[in-house]
Short mmCIF file of C-alpha atoms in Angstrom, two decimals:
data_model
loop_
_atom_site.label_atom_id
_atom_site.label_comp_id
_atom_site.label_asym_id
_atom_site.label_seq_id
_atom_site.Cartn_x
_atom_site.Cartn_y
_atom_site.Cartn_z
CA MET A 293 -38.99 -22.01 14.83
CA GLY A 294 -37.99 -25.51 15.63
CA ASN A 295 -38.20 -28.72 13.54
CA VAL A 296 -39.53 -32.24 14.77
CA TRP A 297 -36.74 -33.08 16.87
CA GLY A 298 -36.81 -29.88 18.95
CA LYS A 299 -34.24 -28.26 17.96
CA GLU A 300 -34.12 -24.83 16.80
CA LYS A 301 -33.39 -24.10 13.40
CA PRO A 302 -30.68 -22.31 11.79
CA LEU A 303 -31.61 -18.29 10.69
CA LYS A 304 -30.10 -19.38 7.71
CA GLU A 305 -32.73 -22.36 7.10
CA VAL A 306 -35.27 -19.83 8.16
CA LEU A 307 -35.00 -16.97 6.11
CA ARG A 308 -34.59 -19.76 3.22
CA GLU A 309 -37.79 -21.16 3.88
CA ASN A 310 -39.48 -18.04 3.95
CA LYS A 311 -38.61 -16.76 1.04
CA ARG A 312 -39.11 -19.96 -0.77
CA MET A 313 -43.09 -19.53 0.57
CA ILE A 314 -42.54 -15.93 -0.26
CA THR A 315 -42.18 -16.42 -4.03
CA ARG A 316 -44.90 -19.49 -4.36
CA ALA A 317 -47.54 -16.95 -2.77
CA ILE A 318 -46.49 -14.60 -5.81
CA ARG A 319 -46.27 -17.37 -8.12
CA GLU A 320 -50.22 -18.37 -7.40
CA LEU A 321 -51.17 -14.73 -7.24
CA ASP A 322 -50.07 -14.04 -10.71
CA ARG A 323 -51.95 -17.36 -11.92
CA GLU A 324 -54.76 -16.61 -10.52
CA LYS A 325 -54.43 -12.55 -11.83
CA ALA A 326 -54.07 -14.46 -15.15
CA ASN A 327 -56.34 -16.30 -14.98
CA LEU A 328 -58.93 -13.03 -13.76
CA GLU A 329 -57.81 -11.45 -17.12
CA LYS A 330 -58.99 -14.23 -18.95
CA GLU A 331 -62.39 -13.90 -17.34
CA GLU A 332 -61.77 -10.21 -17.98
CA LYS A 333 -61.68 -10.17 -21.27
CA ARG A 334 -64.52 -13.09 -22.14
CA LEU A 335 -66.96 -10.80 -20.14
CA THR A 336 -66.56 -7.56 -22.33
CA MET A 337 -67.01 -9.85 -25.24
CA GLU A 338 -69.83 -11.06 -23.63
CA ILE A 339 -71.50 -7.77 -23.27
CA LYS A 340 -70.96 -6.44 -26.22
CA LYS A 341 -72.62 -8.74 -28.43
CA ALA A 342 -75.62 -8.85 -25.03
CA ALA A 343 -75.34 -5.09 -26.25
CA LYS A 344 -75.44 -5.87 -29.64
CA GLU A 345 -78.92 -8.27 -29.33
CA GLN A 346 -80.37 -5.60 -27.15
CA GLN A 347 -80.56 -7.75 -24.12
CA MET A 348 -80.13 -5.22 -21.21
CA THR A 349 -80.79 -7.43 -18.87
CA SER A 350 -78.10 -9.95 -18.84
CA VAL A 351 -75.36 -6.81 -19.94
CA LYS A 352 -76.15 -5.33 -16.71
CA ILE A 353 -75.56 -8.59 -14.42
CA MET A 354 -72.06 -9.31 -16.49
CA ALA A 355 -71.71 -5.95 -16.08
CA LYS A 356 -70.94 -6.20 -12.46
CA ASP A 357 -69.54 -9.26 -12.77
CA LEU A 358 -66.53 -7.24 -14.77
CA VAL A 359 -66.62 -4.85 -12.52
CA ARG A 360 -65.89 -6.96 -9.56
CA THR A 361 -63.08 -9.39 -11.66
CA ARG A 362 -61.23 -5.85 -11.74
CA GLN A 363 -61.67 -5.30 -8.60
CA TYR A 364 -60.06 -8.48 -7.49
CA ILE A 365 -57.23 -8.07 -10.38
CA THR A 366 -56.16 -5.06 -8.02
CA LYS A 367 -56.35 -6.78 -5.13
CA PHE A 368 -53.74 -9.65 -6.50
CA ILE A 369 -51.70 -6.48 -7.54
CA GLU A 370 -51.68 -4.67 -4.25
CA MET A 371 -50.96 -8.08 -2.82
CA ARG A 372 -48.80 -9.02 -5.22
CA SER A 373 -46.81 -5.86 -4.08
CA HIS A 374 -46.78 -6.42 -0.75
CA LEU A 375 -45.56 -10.05 -0.97
CA GLN A 376 -42.51 -8.61 -2.90
CA GLY A 377 -41.99 -6.30 -0.40
CA CYS A 378 -41.70 -9.12 2.15
CA ALA A 379 -39.26 -10.94 0.03
CA LEU A 380 -36.89 -8.05 -0.08
CA LYS A 381 -36.93 -7.32 3.87
CA LEU A 382 -36.22 -10.76 4.17
CA GLN A 383 -33.83 -10.51 1.86
CA THR A 384 -32.30 -7.15 3.32
CA VAL A 385 -31.89 -9.58 6.72
CA LYS A 386 -30.12 -12.29 5.26
CA SER A 387 -27.66 -9.24 4.00
CA HIS A 388 -27.10 -7.97 7.81
CA HIS A 389 -27.16 -12.13 8.75
CA ALA A 390 -24.24 -12.55 6.64
CA MET A 391 -22.14 -9.24 6.90
CA ALA A 392 -22.79 -9.83 10.91
CA ASP A 393 -20.84 -13.63 10.49
CA ALA A 394 -18.67 -12.38 8.33
CA MET A 395 -17.69 -9.28 10.38
CA LYS A 396 -17.65 -12.03 13.59
CA SER A 397 -15.62 -14.05 11.80
CA THR A 398 -13.19 -11.16 10.98
CA ALA A 399 -13.07 -10.26 14.37
CA THR A 400 -12.25 -14.14 14.97
CA ALA A 401 -9.38 -14.86 12.92
CA MET A 402 -8.13 -10.65 14.39
CA HIS A 403 -8.21 -12.71 17.82
CA LYS A 404 -6.35 -15.40 16.87
CA MET A 405 -3.59 -13.65 15.21
CA ASN A 406 -3.05 -11.19 17.79
CA LYS A 407 -2.89 -13.48 20.08
CA ALA A 408 -0.62 -15.98 17.89
CA VAL A 409 2.00 -12.88 17.52
CA ASP A 410 4.54 -12.07 20.77
CA VAL A 411 4.82 -8.84 21.27
CA PRO A 412 7.71 -9.14 23.49
CA ALA A 413 9.72 -11.23 21.16
CA ILE A 414 9.19 -8.51 18.57
CA ASN A 415 9.74 -5.38 20.40
CA LYS A 416 13.27 -7.62 21.76
CA MET A 417 14.15 -8.59 17.75
CA MET A 418 13.28 -4.34 16.85
CA ALA A 419 15.76 -3.49 19.67
CA ASP A 420 17.96 -5.94 18.17
CA PHE A 421 18.57 -5.08 15.15
CA GLU A 422 18.57 -1.22 16.09
CA ARG A 423 21.32 -2.14 17.91
CA GLU A 424 23.38 -4.47 15.09
CA ASN A 425 22.56 -1.38 12.63
CA ALA A 426 24.12 0.85 15.10
CA LYS A 427 26.69 -0.90 14.88
CA THR A 428 27.08 -1.45 11.42
CA GLU A 429 26.24 2.30 10.79
CA ILE A 430 29.81 2.82 13.12
CA MET A 431 31.56 0.26 11.70
CA GLN A 432 31.12 1.86 8.34
CA GLU A 433 32.29 4.71 8.93
CA ILE A 434 35.47 3.75 10.92
CA MET A 435 36.21 1.95 8.17
CA GLY A 436 35.42 5.28 5.61
CA ASP A 437 37.33 7.40 7.92
CA THR A 438 40.46 4.79 7.63
CA ILE A 439 40.06 4.64 3.61
CA ASP A 440 39.99 8.35 3.62
CA ASP A 441 43.33 8.79 5.62
CA ALA A 442 45.28 6.34 3.87
CA LEU A 443 44.31 7.96 0.52
CA GLY A 444 44.57 11.45 1.98
CA ASP A 445 47.99 10.18 3.17
CA GLU A 446 49.15 8.79 0.09
CA ASN A 447 47.69 12.16 -1.99
CA ASN A 448 49.70 14.47 0.29
CA GLU A 449 53.01 11.93 -0.47
CA GLU A 450 52.75 12.91 -3.79
CA GLU A 451 52.58 16.36 -3.15
CA GLU A 452 55.20 16.37 -1.07
CA ASP A 453 57.18 15.12 -3.83
CA ALA A 454 55.78 17.54 -6.31
CA ILE A 455 57.04 19.89 -4.11
CA VAL A 456 60.23 18.79 -3.38
CA ASN A 457 60.88 17.76 -7.34
CA GLN A 458 59.62 21.83 -7.98
CA VAL A 459 62.29 23.33 -5.14
CA LEU A 460 65.11 20.40 -6.41
CA ASP A 461 64.49 21.75 -9.87
CA GLU A 462 64.90 25.52 -8.95
CA ILE A 463 68.07 24.25 -6.12
CA GLY A 464 69.77 22.87 -9.88
CA ILE A 465 68.85 26.29 -11.45
CA SER A 466 70.19 28.48 -8.59
CA PHE A 467 73.39 25.67 -8.20
CA GLY A 468 74.49 25.66 -11.54
CA GLU A 469 74.63 29.57 -11.37
CA GLU A 470 76.43 29.25 -8.95
CA LEU A 471 78.96 26.44 -9.36
CA PRO A 472 82.02 28.31 -9.71
CA GLU A 473 81.49 29.98 -5.97
CA ALA A 474 80.77 26.52 -4.73
CA SER A 475 83.74 24.54 -6.83
CA ALA A 476 86.16 27.53 -5.29
CA LEU A 477 84.20 26.82 -1.96
CA GLY A 478 85.00 23.05 -1.63
CA SER A 479 88.30 22.82 -3.45
CA PRO A 480 91.12 20.82 -1.30
CA ALA A 481 93.22 23.88 -0.76
CA LEU A 482 90.61 26.10 0.23
CA MET A 483 89.17 23.46 2.90
CA GLU A 484 92.84 23.22 4.45
CA THR A 485 93.45 26.83 4.65
CA THR A 486 90.57 28.05 6.14
CA SER A 487 88.98 27.46 9.77
CA PRO A 488 85.97 26.44 10.34
CA ASN A 489 84.83 29.46 11.82
CA LYS A 490 85.36 31.17 8.83
CA VAL A 491 83.61 28.49 6.56
CA ALA A 492 80.38 28.67 8.82
CA VAL A 493 80.82 32.67 8.16
CA SER A 494 81.06 32.36 4.37
CA GLU A 495 78.34 30.34 4.50
CA ALA A 496 76.29 32.80 6.47
CA ASP A 497 77.18 35.37 4.01
CA ASP A 498 76.04 33.81 0.94
CA PRO A 499 72.10 34.69 0.50
CA ALA A 500 71.91 31.33 -2.37
CA LEU A 501 73.52 29.12 0.55
CA SER A 502 71.08 30.59 3.47
CA GLU A 503 67.87 30.26 1.05
CA LEU A 504 69.08 26.80 0.35
CA GLU A 505 69.09 25.70 3.80
CA ALA A 506 66.43 27.52 4.25
CA ARG A 507 64.61 25.00 1.70
CA LEU A 508 65.45 21.94 3.12
CA ASN A 509 64.69 22.99 6.69
CA ASN A 510 60.79 23.50 5.40
CA LEU A 511 60.96 20.25 3.72
CA LYS A 512 62.08 18.27 7.05
CA ARG A 513 58.93 19.80 8.57
#
């Protein structure tokens, strides 16, 4: 359908004009139906009046008019129903056209968005992120291991100090018990008269000194 300039009208405009025409036709039908209903009431009253006056010929003629009027009222109701069906079809077509336009706009927007997105750049960015993330995790593991090792050495040193103190306490008790013999062994007169070989033999024969030497050797290890 074209206008006076020979240009084709948009579908929305065509649908709007057709809907306007259908609405106008429905209003005209309602107006005519209302007039016929008034005529029906008038004929009914006149038929009753003529029947009371025994004017049977007039009653028959007006009865034919009443039947014809009621038939036209029924036809107008049917025509109004058909016009309403046409209006609903036009509304359905308009809804489908709006949905098609919306889908077309959505597809166009998606095409522009996909065209604007640089897929290789995104892949490179994800690869860089994965690589840097792996480096960060490795650095965190190295730092964690280093801190654990440092803290572990401190704990070991504390445990070693505790063991040394315990052993020294035990040595102190044994040393106090063996103090006379140790004093005798360490006297200047005995050291002058005893040869080194004899001192080594006497130390080997003393079980307290052997135990002390074994504990000190274990601590050195």
